[in-house]
Amino acid sequence: RKEVEQDPGPFNVPEGATVAFNCTYSNSASQSFFWYRQDCRKEPKLLMSVYSSGNEDGRFTAQLNRASQYISLLIRDSKLSDSATYLCVVNGYPNSGGYQKVTFGTGTKLQVIP
Amino acid sequence: NAGVTQTPKFQVLKTGQSMTLQCAQDMNHEYMSWYRQDPGMGLRLIHYSVGAGITDQGEVPNGYNVSRSTTEDFPLRLLSAAPSQTSVYFCASSYSVLGTTEAFFGQGTRLTVV
């Protein structure tokens, strides 16, 4: 089983739709979770952190389910500008050097259609 | 404040040639890392550094060397380029060595080895 798994998509949704992505992780000791956005041929950029109680940033809602070991990203009222690849990032337990292994998912591609 | 600067943006190498990808950050971050991104594979960690003079191997270190003589710079050296090293390379930095804070990425280097 991969450490972090995402549905690659693409998810093709009309403008104004609500879309949700899930990301599962295998290491139950994982401590930090993030969603990054990557536009075509660009670098990844932080979209939002994921907190245990769930968190919202405008049209974006992130949730964490530790029992089932997945995080989710919900996008409401999709805009054309939301078209991108969304990467989930999971940080594991610190190793002996104090470094937490950072694992990126392969990304889920979203295409918002006019 | 430039953030993370990577050079070059594009490079074509012949098999067996060597080269150095440059990475510099001006945010005084302790943690820096190099990733490669291949279709369907996600971002994979090559090498990382938790401070000047300290480096360690990531997931796919073979064929690459790094050094960290200053906090600002973290160059990646390809010793003898192979077609399997054709990829997009990203340098990243973050404030925390624990992987709990946002990672800032350079714009990437698209490398083709022929």
JSON list of C-alpha atoms in Angstrom, two decimals:
[
{"chain": "A", "resi": 1, "resn": "ARG", "atom": "CA", "xyz": [0.00, 0.00, 0.00]},
{"chain": "A", "resi": 2, "resn": "LYS", "atom": "CA", "xyz": [1.31, 3.44, -0.90]},
{"chain": "A", "resi": 3, "resn": "GLU", "atom": "CA", "xyz": [2.06, 5.76, 2.00]},
{"chain": "A", "resi": 4, "resn": "VAL", "atom": "CA", "xyz": [-0.24, 8.42, 0.58]},
{"chain": "A", "resi": 5, "resn": "GLU", "atom": "CA", "xyz": [-2.87, 7.69, -2.04]},
{"chain": "A", "resi": 6, "resn": "GLN", "atom": "CA", "xyz": [-5.01, 9.99, -4.09]},
{"chain": "A", "resi": 7, "resn": "ASP", "atom": "CA", "xyz": [-7.42, 9.47, -6.94]},
{"chain": "A", "resi": 8, "resn": "PRO", "atom": "CA", "xyz": [-5.58, 10.99, -9.92]},
{"chain": "A", "resi": 9, "resn": "GLY", "atom": "CA", "xyz": [-8.80, 12.12, -11.58]},
{"chain": "A", "resi": 10, "resn": "PRO", "atom": "CA", "xyz": [-9.35, 14.12, -13.63]},
{"chain": "A", "resi": 11, "resn": "PHE", "atom": "CA", "xyz": [-12.43, 15.48, -11.99]},
{"chain": "A", "resi": 12, "resn": "ASN", "atom": "CA", "xyz": [-14.33, 17.50, -14.59]},
{"chain": "A", "resi": 13, "resn": "VAL", "atom": "CA", "xyz": [-16.96, 19.67, -12.91]},
{"chain": "A", "resi": 14, "resn": "PRO", "atom": "CA", "xyz": [-19.09, 22.61, -14.08]},
{"chain": "A", "resi": 15, "resn": "GLU", "atom": "CA", "xyz": [-18.62, 26.06, -12.63]},
{"chain": "A", "resi": 16, "resn": "GLY", "atom": "CA", "xyz": [-20.51, 26.45, -9.39]},
{"chain": "A", "resi": 17, "resn": "ALA", "atom": "CA", "xyz": [-20.36, 22.78, -8.51]},
{"chain": "A", "resi": 18, "resn": "THR", "atom": "CA", "xyz": [-19.14, 21.33, -5.25]},
{"chain": "A", "resi": 19, "resn": "VAL", "atom": "CA", "xyz": [-16.33, 18.79, -5.50]},
{"chain": "A", "resi": 20, "resn": "ALA", "atom": "CA", "xyz": [-14.53, 16.72, -2.89]},
{"chain": "A", "resi": 21, "resn": "PHE", "atom": "CA", "xyz": [-11.22, 14.91, -2.93]},
{"chain": "A", "resi": 22, "resn": "ASN", "atom": "CA", "xyz": [-9.98, 12.31, -0.51]},
{"chain": "A", "resi": 23, "resn": "CYS", "atom": "CA", "xyz": [-6.47, 11.28, 0.38]},
{"chain": "A", "resi": 24, "resn": "THR", "atom": "CA", "xyz": [-5.63, 8.18, 2.41]},
{"chain": "A", "resi": 25, "resn": "TYR", "atom": "CA", "xyz": [-2.43, 7.65, 4.36]},
{"chain": "A", "resi": 26, "resn": "SER", "atom": "CA", "xyz": [-0.92, 4.48, 5.77]},
{"chain": "A", "resi": 27, "resn": "ASN", "atom": "CA", "xyz": [1.16, 5.71, 8.72]},
{"chain": "A", "resi": 28, "resn": "SER", "atom": "CA", "xyz": [-1.12, 6.05, 11.74]},
{"chain": "A", "resi": 29, "resn": "ALA", "atom": "CA", "xyz": [1.60, 8.07, 13.52]},
{"chain": "A", "resi": 30, "resn": "SER", "atom": "CA", "xyz": [1.40, 10.86, 10.94]},
{"chain": "A", "resi": 31, "resn": "GLN", "atom": "CA", "xyz": [1.14, 14.21, 12.62]},
{"chain": "A", "resi": 32, "resn": "SER", "atom": "CA", "xyz": [0.75, 17.01, 10.10]},
{"chain": "A", "resi": 33, "resn": "PHE", "atom": "CA", "xyz": [-1.39, 17.24, 7.02]},
{"chain": "A", "resi": 34, "resn": "PHE", "atom": "CA", "xyz": [-1.61, 19.75, 4.21]},
{"chain": "A", "resi": 35, "resn": "TRP", "atom": "CA", "xyz": [-3.22, 20.41, 0.88]},
{"chain": "A", "resi": 36, "resn": "TYR", "atom": "CA", "xyz": [-1.08, 22.00, -1.84]},
{"chain": "A", "resi": 37, "resn": "ARG", "atom": "CA", "xyz": [-2.19, 23.30, -5.18]},
{"chain": "A", "resi": 38, "resn": "GLN", "atom": "CA", "xyz": [-0.07, 22.91, -8.31]},
{"chain": "A", "resi": 39, "resn": "ASP", "atom": "CA", "xyz": [-0.92, 24.70, -11.52]},
{"chain": "A", "resi": 40, "resn": "CYS", "atom": "CA", "xyz": [0.23, 23.22, -14.81]},
{"chain": "A", "resi": 41, "resn": "ARG", "atom": "CA", "xyz": [4.00, 23.44, -15.17]},
{"chain": "A", "resi": 42, "resn": "LYS", "atom": "CA", "xyz": [4.31, 25.43, -11.95]},
{"chain": "A", "resi": 43, "resn": "GLU", "atom": "CA", "xyz": [5.59, 24.76, -8.46]},
{"chain": "A", "resi": 44, "resn": "PRO", "atom": "CA", "xyz": [3.32, 23.49, -5.67]},
{"chain": "A", "resi": 45, "resn": "LYS", "atom": "CA", "xyz": [1.96, 26.11, -3.30]},
{"chain": "A", "resi": 46, "resn": "LEU", "atom": "CA", "xyz": [0.32, 25.66, 0.07]},
{"chain": "A", "resi": 47, "resn": "LEU", "atom": "CA", "xyz": [-3.46, 25.78, -0.12]},
{"chain": "A", "resi": 48, "resn": "MET", "atom": "CA", "xyz": [-4.24, 25.01, 3.51]},
{"chain": "A", "resi": 49, "resn": "SER", "atom": "CA", "xyz": [-3.21, 23.02, 6.53]},
{"chain": "A", "resi": 50, "resn": "VAL", "atom": "CA", "xyz": [-5.56, 20.36, 7.83]},
{"chain": "A", "resi": 51, "resn": "TYR", "atom": "CA", "xyz": [-6.42, 20.47, 11.50]},
{"chain": "A", "resi": 52, "resn": "SER", "atom": "CA", "xyz": [-7.93, 17.72, 13.62]},
{"chain": "A", "resi": 53, "resn": "SER", "atom": "CA", "xyz": [-11.17, 19.61, 14.13]},
{"chain": "A", "resi": 54, "resn": "GLY", "atom": "CA", "xyz": [-11.49, 20.51, 10.47]},
{"chain": "A", "resi": 55, "resn": "ASN", "atom": "CA", "xyz": [-10.95, 23.96, 9.06]},
{"chain": "A", "resi": 56, "resn": "GLU", "atom": "CA", "xyz": [-12.38, 26.25, 6.46]},
{"chain": "A", "resi": 57, "resn": "ASP", "atom": "CA", "xyz": [-10.88, 28.96, 4.28]},
{"chain": "A", "resi": 58, "resn": "GLY", "atom": "CA", "xyz": [-13.50, 30.65, 2.16]},
{"chain": "A", "resi": 59, "resn": "ARG", "atom": "CA", "xyz": [-14.85, 28.09, -0.30]},
{"chain": "A", "resi": 60, "resn": "PHE", "atom": "CA", "xyz": [-12.39, 25.43, 0.84]},
{"chain": "A", "resi": 61, "resn": "THR", "atom": "CA", "xyz": [-12.94, 23.02, 3.71]},
{"chain": "A", "resi": 62, "resn": "ALA", "atom": "CA", "xyz": [-10.38, 20.50, 4.90]},
{"chain": "A", "resi": 63, "resn": "GLN", "atom": "CA", "xyz": [-11.09, 17.61, 7.23]},
{"chain": "A", "resi": 64, "resn": "LEU", "atom": "CA", "xyz": [-9.08, 14.91, 8.93]},
{"chain": "A", "resi": 65, "resn": "ASN", "atom": "CA", "xyz": [-10.37, 11.49, 9.90]},
{"chain": "A", "resi": 66, "resn": "ARG", "atom": "CA", "xyz": [-7.68, 9.81, 12.00]},
{"chain": "A", "resi": 67, "resn": "ALA", "atom": "CA", "xyz": [-9.72, 6.67, 12.63]},
{"chain": "A", "resi": 68, "resn": "SER", "atom": "CA", "xyz": [-10.02, 5.93, 8.92]},
{"chain": "A", "resi": 69, "resn": "GLN", "atom": "CA", "xyz": [-6.71, 7.60, 8.07]},
{"chain": "A", "resi": 70, "resn": "TYR", "atom": "CA", "xyz": [-7.81, 10.01, 5.41]},
{"chain": "A", "resi": 71, "resn": "ILE", "atom": "CA", "xyz": [-8.00, 13.71, 4.79]},
{"chain": "A", "resi": 72, "resn": "SER", "atom": "CA", "xyz": [-10.45, 15.45, 2.52]},
{"chain": "A", "resi": 73, "resn": "LEU", "atom": "CA", "xyz": [-10.74, 18.71, 0.64]},
{"chain": "A", "resi": 74, "resn": "LEU", "atom": "CA", "xyz": [-14.12, 20.17, -0.27]},
{"chain": "A", "resi": 75, "resn": "ILE", "atom": "CA", "xyz": [-14.40, 22.98, -2.78]},
{"chain": "A", "resi": 76, "resn": "ARG", "atom": "CA", "xyz": [-17.72, 24.79, -2.97]},
{"chain": "A", "resi": 77, "resn": "ASP", "atom": "CA", "xyz": [-18.93, 27.02, -5.81]},
{"chain": "A", "resi": 78, "resn": "SER", "atom": "CA", "xyz": [-16.08, 25.94, -8.11]},
{"chain": "A", "resi": 79, "resn": "LYS", "atom": "CA", "xyz": [-14.43, 28.64, -10.22]},
{"chain": "A", "resi": 80, "resn": "LEU", "atom": "CA", "xyz": [-12.55, 28.26, -13.47]},
{"chain": "A", "resi": 81, "resn": "SER", "atom": "CA", "xyz": [-9.48, 29.43, -11.59]},
{"chain": "A", "resi": 82, "resn": "ASP", "atom": "CA", "xyz": [-9.71, 26.39, -9.30]},
{"chain": "A", "resi": 83, "resn": "SER", "atom": "CA", "xyz": [-8.53, 24.20, -12.18]},
{"chain": "A", "resi": 84, "resn": "ALA", "atom": "CA", "xyz": [-5.28, 22.69, -10.97]},
{"chain": "A", "resi": 85, "resn": "THR", "atom": "CA", "xyz": [-3.80, 19.57, -9.42]},
{"chain": "A", "resi": 86, "resn": "TYR", "atom": "CA", "xyz": [-4.32, 19.21, -5.69]},
{"chain": "A", "resi": 87, "resn": "LEU", "atom": "CA", "xyz": [-1.61, 17.42, -3.73]},
{"chain": "A", "resi": 88, "resn": "CYS", "atom": "CA", "xyz": [-2.09, 16.03, -0.28]},
{"chain": "A", "resi": 89, "resn": "VAL", "atom": "CA", "xyz": [0.95, 16.06, 1.97]},
{"chain": "A", "resi": 90, "resn": "VAL", "atom": "CA", "xyz": [1.44, 13.97, 5.06]},
{"chain": "A", "resi": 91, "resn": "ASN", "atom": "CA", "xyz": [4.23, 14.38, 7.60]},
{"chain": "A", "resi": 92, "resn": "GLY", "atom": "CA", "xyz": [5.16, 11.37, 9.65]},
{"chain": "A", "resi": 93, "resn": "TYR", "atom": "CA", "xyz": [6.72, 10.76, 13.01]},
{"chain": "A", "resi": 94, "resn": "PRO", "atom": "CA", "xyz": [10.17, 12.30, 13.56]},
{"chain": "A", "resi": 95, "resn": "ASN", "atom": "CA", "xyz": [13.08, 10.00, 12.85]},
{"chain": "A", "resi": 96, "resn": "SER", "atom": "CA", "xyz": [16.20, 9.78, 15.01]},
{"chain": "A", "resi": 97, "resn": "GLY", "atom": "CA", "xyz": [17.47, 12.96, 13.41]},
{"chain": "A", "resi": 98, "resn": "GLY", "atom": "CA", "xyz": [14.34, 14.86, 14.37]},
{"chain": "A", "resi": 99, "resn": "TYR", "atom": "CA", "xyz": [13.14, 15.06, 10.80]},
{"chain": "A", "resi": 100, "resn": "GLN", "atom": "CA", "xyz": [9.57, 14.18, 9.92]},
{"chain": "A", "resi": 101, "resn": "LYS", "atom": "CA", "xyz": [9.33, 12.34, 6.65]},
{"chain": "A", "resi": 102, "resn": "VAL", "atom": "CA", "xyz": [7.27, 14.38, 4.24]},
{"chain": "A", "resi": 103, "resn": "THR", "atom": "CA", "xyz": [5.27, 12.37, 1.74]},
{"chain": "A", "resi": 104, "resn": "PHE", "atom": "CA", "xyz": [3.42, 13.87, -1.19]},
{"chain": "A", "resi": 105, "resn": "GLY", "atom": "CA", "xyz": [0.48, 12.26, -2.90]},
{"chain": "A", "resi": 106, "resn": "THR", "atom": "CA", "xyz": [0.54, 12.02, -6.67]},
{"chain": "A", "resi": 107, "resn": "GLY", "atom": "CA", "xyz": [-2.20, 14.63, -6.91]},
{"chain": "A", "resi": 108, "resn": "THR", "atom": "CA", "xyz": [-5.79, 14.88, -8.07]},
{"chain": "A", "resi": 109, "resn": "LYS", "atom": "CA", "xyz": [-6.44, 16.89, -11.20]},
{"chain": "A", "resi": 110, "resn": "LEU", "atom": "CA", "xyz": [-9.44, 19.19, -11.21]},
{"chain": "A", "resi": 111, "resn": "GLN", "atom": "CA", "xyz": [-10.83, 20.77, -14.36]},
{"chain": "A", "resi": 112, "resn": "VAL", "atom": "CA", "xyz": [-13.64, 23.27, -13.89]},
{"chain": "A", "resi": 113, "resn": "ILE", "atom": "CA", "xyz": [-15.70, 23.63, -17.05]},
{"chain": "A", "resi": 114, "resn": "PRO", "atom": "CA", "xyz": [-17.57, 26.80, -18.08]},
{"chain": "B", "resi": 1, "resn": "ASN", "atom": "CA", "xyz": [12.04, 39.07, -0.82]},
{"chain": "B", "resi": 2, "resn": "ALA", "atom": "CA", "xyz": [12.59, 36.55, -3.63]},
{"chain": "B", "resi": 3, "resn": "GLY", "atom": "CA", "xyz": [11.70, 33.38, -1.70]},
{"chain": "B", "resi": 4, "resn": "VAL", "atom": "CA", "xyz": [13.27, 30.29, -3.31]},
{"chain": "B", "resi": 5, "resn": "THR", "atom": "CA", "xyz": [15.22, 30.83, -6.51]},
{"chain": "B", "resi": 6, "resn": "GLN", "atom": "CA", "xyz": [16.15, 27.92, -8.72]},
{"chain": "B", "resi": 7, "resn": "THR", "atom": "CA", "xyz": [18.35, 27.97, -11.79]},
{"chain": "B", "resi": 8, "resn": "PRO", "atom": "CA", "xyz": [18.30, 27.02, -14.58]},
{"chain": "B", "resi": 9, "resn": "LYS", "atom": "CA", "xyz": [14.63, 26.68, -15.54]},
{"chain": "B", "resi": 10, "resn": "PHE", "atom": "CA", "xyz": [15.37, 24.36, -18.44]},
{"chain": "B", "resi": 11, "resn": "GLN", "atom": "CA", "xyz": [18.35, 22.15, -19.26]},
{"chain": "B", "resi": 12, "resn": "VAL", "atom": "CA", "xyz": [19.20, 19.49, -21.81]},
{"chain": "B", "resi": 13, "resn": "LEU", "atom": "CA", "xyz": [22.11, 17.21, -21.02]},
{"chain": "B", "resi": 14, "resn": "LYS", "atom": "CA", "xyz": [23.79, 14.40, -22.87]},
{"chain": "B", "resi": 15, "resn": "THR", "atom": "CA", "xyz": [24.16, 11.08, -21.12]},
{"chain": "B", "resi": 16, "resn": "GLY", "atom": "CA", "xyz": [27.26, 11.12, -18.94]},
{"chain": "B", "resi": 17, "resn": "GLN", "atom": "CA", "xyz": [27.47, 14.88, -18.53]},
{"chain": "B", "resi": 18, "resn": "SER", "atom": "CA", "xyz": [27.42, 16.44, -15.10]},
{"chain": "B", "resi": 19, "resn": "MET", "atom": "CA", "xyz": [25.77, 19.62, -13.93]},
{"chain": "B", "resi": 20, "resn": "THR", "atom": "CA", "xyz": [24.68, 21.53, -10.85]},
{"chain": "B", "resi": 21, "resn": "LEU", "atom": "CA", "xyz": [21.18, 22.80, -10.18]},
{"chain": "B", "resi": 22, "resn": "GLN", "atom": "CA", "xyz": [21.31, 25.91, -8.05]},
{"chain": "B", "resi": 23, "resn": "CYS", "atom": "CA", "xyz": [18.90, 26.73, -5.23]},
{"chain": "B", "resi": 24, "resn": "ALA", "atom": "CA", "xyz": [18.93, 29.76, -2.99]},
{"chain": "B", "resi": 25, "resn": "GLN", "atom": "CA", "xyz": [16.48, 31.06, -0.40]},
{"chain": "B", "resi": 26, "resn": "ASP", "atom": "CA", "xyz": [16.41, 34.38, 1.40]},
{"chain": "B", "resi": 27, "resn": "MET", "atom": "CA", "xyz": [13.98, 33.48, 4.20]},
{"chain": "B", "resi": 28, "resn": "ASN", "atom": "CA", "xyz": [16.62, 32.20, 6.64]},
{"chain": "B", "resi": 29, "resn": "HIS", "atom": "CA", "xyz": [15.02, 28.77, 6.62]},
{"chain": "B", "resi": 30, "resn": "GLU", "atom": "CA", "xyz": [16.97, 25.95, 8.20]},
{"chain": "B", "resi": 31, "resn": "TYR", "atom": "CA", "xyz": [15.33, 23.15, 6.26]},
{"chain": "B", "resi": 32, "resn": "MET", "atom": "CA", "xyz": [15.91, 22.73, 2.52]},
{"chain": "B", "resi": 33, "resn": "SER", "atom": "CA", "xyz": [15.20, 19.83, 0.22]},
{"chain": "B", "resi": 34, "resn": "TRP", "atom": "CA", "xyz": [15.30, 18.65, -3.36]},
{"chain": "B", "resi": 35, "resn": "TYR", "atom": "CA", "xyz": [12.47, 16.74, -5.04]},
{"chain": "B", "resi": 36, "resn": "ARG", "atom": "CA", "xyz": [11.94, 15.26, -8.43]},
{"chain": "B", "resi": 37, "resn": "GLN", "atom": "CA", "xyz": [8.49, 15.03, -9.96]},
{"chain": "B", "resi": 38, "resn": "ASP", "atom": "CA", "xyz": [7.62, 12.41, -12.54]},
{"chain": "B", "resi": 39, "resn": "PRO", "atom": "CA", "xyz": [4.22, 11.60, -14.06]},
{"chain": "B", "resi": 40, "resn": "GLY", "atom": "CA", "xyz": [2.25, 9.24, -11.84]},
{"chain": "B", "resi": 41, "resn": "MET", "atom": "CA", "xyz": [4.98, 9.24, -9.16]},
{"chain": "B", "resi": 42, "resn": "GLY", "atom": "CA", "xyz": [4.34, 12.43, -7.29]},
{"chain": "B", "resi": 43, "resn": "LEU", "atom": "CA", "xyz": [7.11, 14.40, -5.65]},
{"chain": "B", "resi": 44, "resn": "ARG", "atom": "CA", "xyz": [9.93, 12.22, -4.39]},
{"chain": "B", "resi": 45, "resn": "LEU", "atom": "CA", "xyz": [12.58, 13.43, -1.98]},
{"chain": "B", "resi": 46, "resn": "ILE", "atom": "CA", "xyz": [16.16, 13.24, -3.27]},
{"chain": "B", "resi": 47, "resn": "HIS", "atom": "CA", "xyz": [18.21, 14.88, -0.50]},
{"chain": "B", "resi": 48, "resn": "TYR", "atom": "CA", "xyz": [17.51, 17.24, 2.34]},
{"chain": "B", "resi": 49, "resn": "SER", "atom": "CA", "xyz": [19.34, 19.44, 4.79]},
{"chain": "B", "resi": 50, "resn": "VAL", "atom": "CA", "xyz": [18.37, 20.51, 8.30]},
{"chain": "B", "resi": 51, "resn": "GLY", "atom": "CA", "xyz": [20.99, 23.22, 8.49]},
{"chain": "B", "resi": 52, "resn": "ALA", "atom": "CA", "xyz": [24.34, 24.40, 7.17]},
{"chain": "B", "resi": 53, "resn": "GLY", "atom": "CA", "xyz": [26.80, 21.52, 7.07]},
{"chain": "B", "resi": 54, "resn": "ILE", "atom": "CA", "xyz": [24.10, 18.86, 7.57]},
{"chain": "B", "resi": 55, "resn": "THR", "atom": "CA", "xyz": [22.65, 16.83, 4.73]},
{"chain": "B", "resi": 56, "resn": "ASP", "atom": "CA", "xyz": [20.98, 13.46, 4.42]},
{"chain": "B", "resi": 57, "resn": "GLN", "atom": "CA", "xyz": [19.54, 11.18, 1.80]},
{"chain": "B", "resi": 58, "resn": "GLY", "atom": "CA", "xyz": [15.92, 11.05, 0.88]},
{"chain": "B", "resi": 59, "resn": "GLU", "atom": "CA", "xyz": [13.95, 8.47, -1.02]},
{"chain": "B", "resi": 60, "resn": "VAL", "atom": "CA", "xyz": [15.82, 8.53, -4.36]},
{"chain": "B", "resi": 61, "resn": "PRO", "atom": "CA", "xyz": [19.39, 9.79, -3.73]},
{"chain": "B", "resi": 62, "resn": "ASN", "atom": "CA", "xyz": [21.35, 7.67, -6.21]},
{"chain": "B", "resi": 63, "resn": "GLY", "atom": "CA", "xyz": [23.14, 9.69, -8.87]},
{"chain": "B", "resi": 64, "resn": "TYR", "atom": "CA", "xyz": [22.86, 12.97, -6.96]},
{"chain": "B", "resi": 65, "resn": "ASN", "atom": "CA", "xyz": [25.07, 14.84, -4.50]},
{"chain": "B", "resi": 66, "resn": "VAL", "atom": "CA", "xyz": [24.34, 17.84, -2.32]},
{"chain": "B", "resi": 67, "resn": "SER", "atom": "CA", "xyz": [26.18, 20.14, 0.03]},
{"chain": "B", "resi": 68, "resn": "ARG", "atom": "CA", "xyz": [25.06, 22.93, 2.34]},
{"chain": "B", "resi": 69, "resn": "SER", "atom": "CA", "xyz": [27.87, 25.34, 3.09]},
{"chain": "B", "resi": 70, "resn": "THR", "atom": "CA", "xyz": [25.56, 28.26, 3.90]},
{"chain": "B", "resi": 71, "resn": "THR", "atom": "CA", "xyz": [21.99, 28.59, 5.16]},
{"chain": "B", "resi": 72, "resn": "GLU", "atom": "CA", "xyz": [20.97, 30.22, 1.89]},
{"chain": "B", "resi": 73, "resn": "ASP", "atom": "CA", "xyz": [22.29, 27.79, -0.73]},
{"chain": "B", "resi": 74, "resn": "PHE", "atom": "CA", "xyz": [21.61, 24.14, -1.42]},
{"chain": "B", "resi": 75, "resn": "PRO", "atom": "CA", "xyz": [22.94, 23.02, -4.83]},
{"chain": "B", "resi": 76, "resn": "LEU", "atom": "CA", "xyz": [22.13, 19.64, -6.34]},
{"chain": "B", "resi": 77, "resn": "ARG", "atom": "CA", "xyz": [24.79, 17.95, -8.44]},
{"chain": "B", "resi": 78, "resn": "LEU", "atom": "CA", "xyz": [24.12, 15.32, -11.07]},
{"chain": "B", "resi": 79, "resn": "LEU", "atom": "CA", "xyz": [27.30, 13.30, -11.27]},
{"chain": "B", "resi": 80, "resn": "SER", "atom": "CA", "xyz": [26.82, 11.48, -14.59]},
{"chain": "B", "resi": 81, "resn": "ALA", "atom": "CA", "xyz": [23.46, 12.18, -16.17]},
{"chain": "B", "resi": 82, "resn": "ALA", "atom": "CA", "xyz": [21.29, 9.28, -17.28]},
{"chain": "B", "resi": 83, "resn": "PRO", "atom": "CA", "xyz": [18.01, 9.31, -19.24]},
{"chain": "B", "resi": 84, "resn": "SER", "atom": "CA", "xyz": [16.25, 8.07, -16.07]},
{"chain": "B", "resi": 85, "resn": "GLN", "atom": "CA", "xyz": [17.06, 11.44, -14.52]},
{"chain": "B", "resi": 86, "resn": "THR", "atom": "CA", "xyz": [14.86, 13.23, -17.01]},
{"chain": "B", "resi": 87, "resn": "SER", "atom": "CA", "xyz": [12.38, 14.92, -14.69]},
{"chain": "B", "resi": 88, "resn": "VAL", "atom": "CA", "xyz": [11.21, 18.17, -13.16]},
{"chain": "B", "resi": 89, "resn": "TYR", "atom": "CA", "xyz": [13.28, 19.11, -10.14]},
{"chain": "B", "resi": 90, "resn": "PHE", "atom": "CA", "xyz": [12.02, 21.30, -7.31]},
{"chain": "B", "resi": 91, "resn": "CYS", "atom": "CA", "xyz": [13.95, 22.83, -4.47]},
{"chain": "B", "resi": 92, "resn": "ALA", "atom": "CA", "xyz": [11.98, 23.66, -1.32]},
{"chain": "B", "resi": 93, "resn": "SER", "atom": "CA", "xyz": [12.63, 25.32, 2.00]},
{"chain": "B", "resi": 94, "resn": "SER", "atom": "CA", "xyz": [10.69, 25.59, 5.22]},
{"chain": "B", "resi": 95, "resn": "TYR", "atom": "CA", "xyz": [11.11, 27.21, 8.61]},
{"chain": "B", "resi": 96, "resn": "SER", "atom": "CA", "xyz": [10.68, 24.06, 10.64]},
{"chain": "B", "resi": 97, "resn": "VAL", "atom": "CA", "xyz": [12.88, 20.99, 10.35]},
{"chain": "B", "resi": 98, "resn": "LEU", "atom": "CA", "xyz": [9.99, 18.99, 11.74]},
{"chain": "B", "resi": 99, "resn": "GLY", "atom": "CA", "xyz": [7.94, 19.30, 8.57]},
{"chain": "B", "resi": 100, "resn": "THR", "atom": "CA", "xyz": [5.14, 21.04, 10.39]},
{"chain": "B", "resi": 101, "resn": "THR", "atom": "CA", "xyz": [5.24, 24.31, 8.50]},
{"chain": "B", "resi": 102, "resn": "GLU", "atom": "CA", "xyz": [4.65, 25.44, 4.95]},
{"chain": "B", "resi": 103, "resn": "ALA", "atom": "CA", "xyz": [7.18, 24.43, 2.32]},
{"chain": "B", "resi": 104, "resn": "PHE", "atom": "CA", "xyz": [8.12, 27.08, -0.23]},
{"chain": "B", "resi": 105, "resn": "PHE", "atom": "CA", "xyz": [9.12, 25.77, -3.63]},
{"chain": "B", "resi": 106, "resn": "GLY", "atom": "CA", "xyz": [11.32, 27.16, -6.35]},
{"chain": "B", "resi": 107, "resn": "GLN", "atom": "CA", "xyz": [9.90, 27.40, -9.86]},
{"chain": "B", "resi": 108, "resn": "GLY", "atom": "CA", "xyz": [11.42, 24.12, -10.91]},
{"chain": "B", "resi": 109, "resn": "THR", "atom": "CA", "xyz": [14.03, 22.92, -13.39]},
{"chain": "B", "resi": 110, "resn": "ARG", "atom": "CA", "xyz": [12.91, 20.87, -16.36]},
{"chain": "B", "resi": 111, "resn": "LEU", "atom": "CA", "xyz": [15.79, 18.54, -17.15]},
{"chain": "B", "resi": 112, "resn": "THR", "atom": "CA", "xyz": [16.00, 16.34, -20.21]},
{"chain": "B", "resi": 113, "resn": "VAL", "atom": "CA", "xyz": [18.81, 13.82, -20.57]},
{"chain": "B", "resi": 114, "resn": "VAL", "atom": "CA", "xyz": [19.32, 12.51, -24.08]}
]
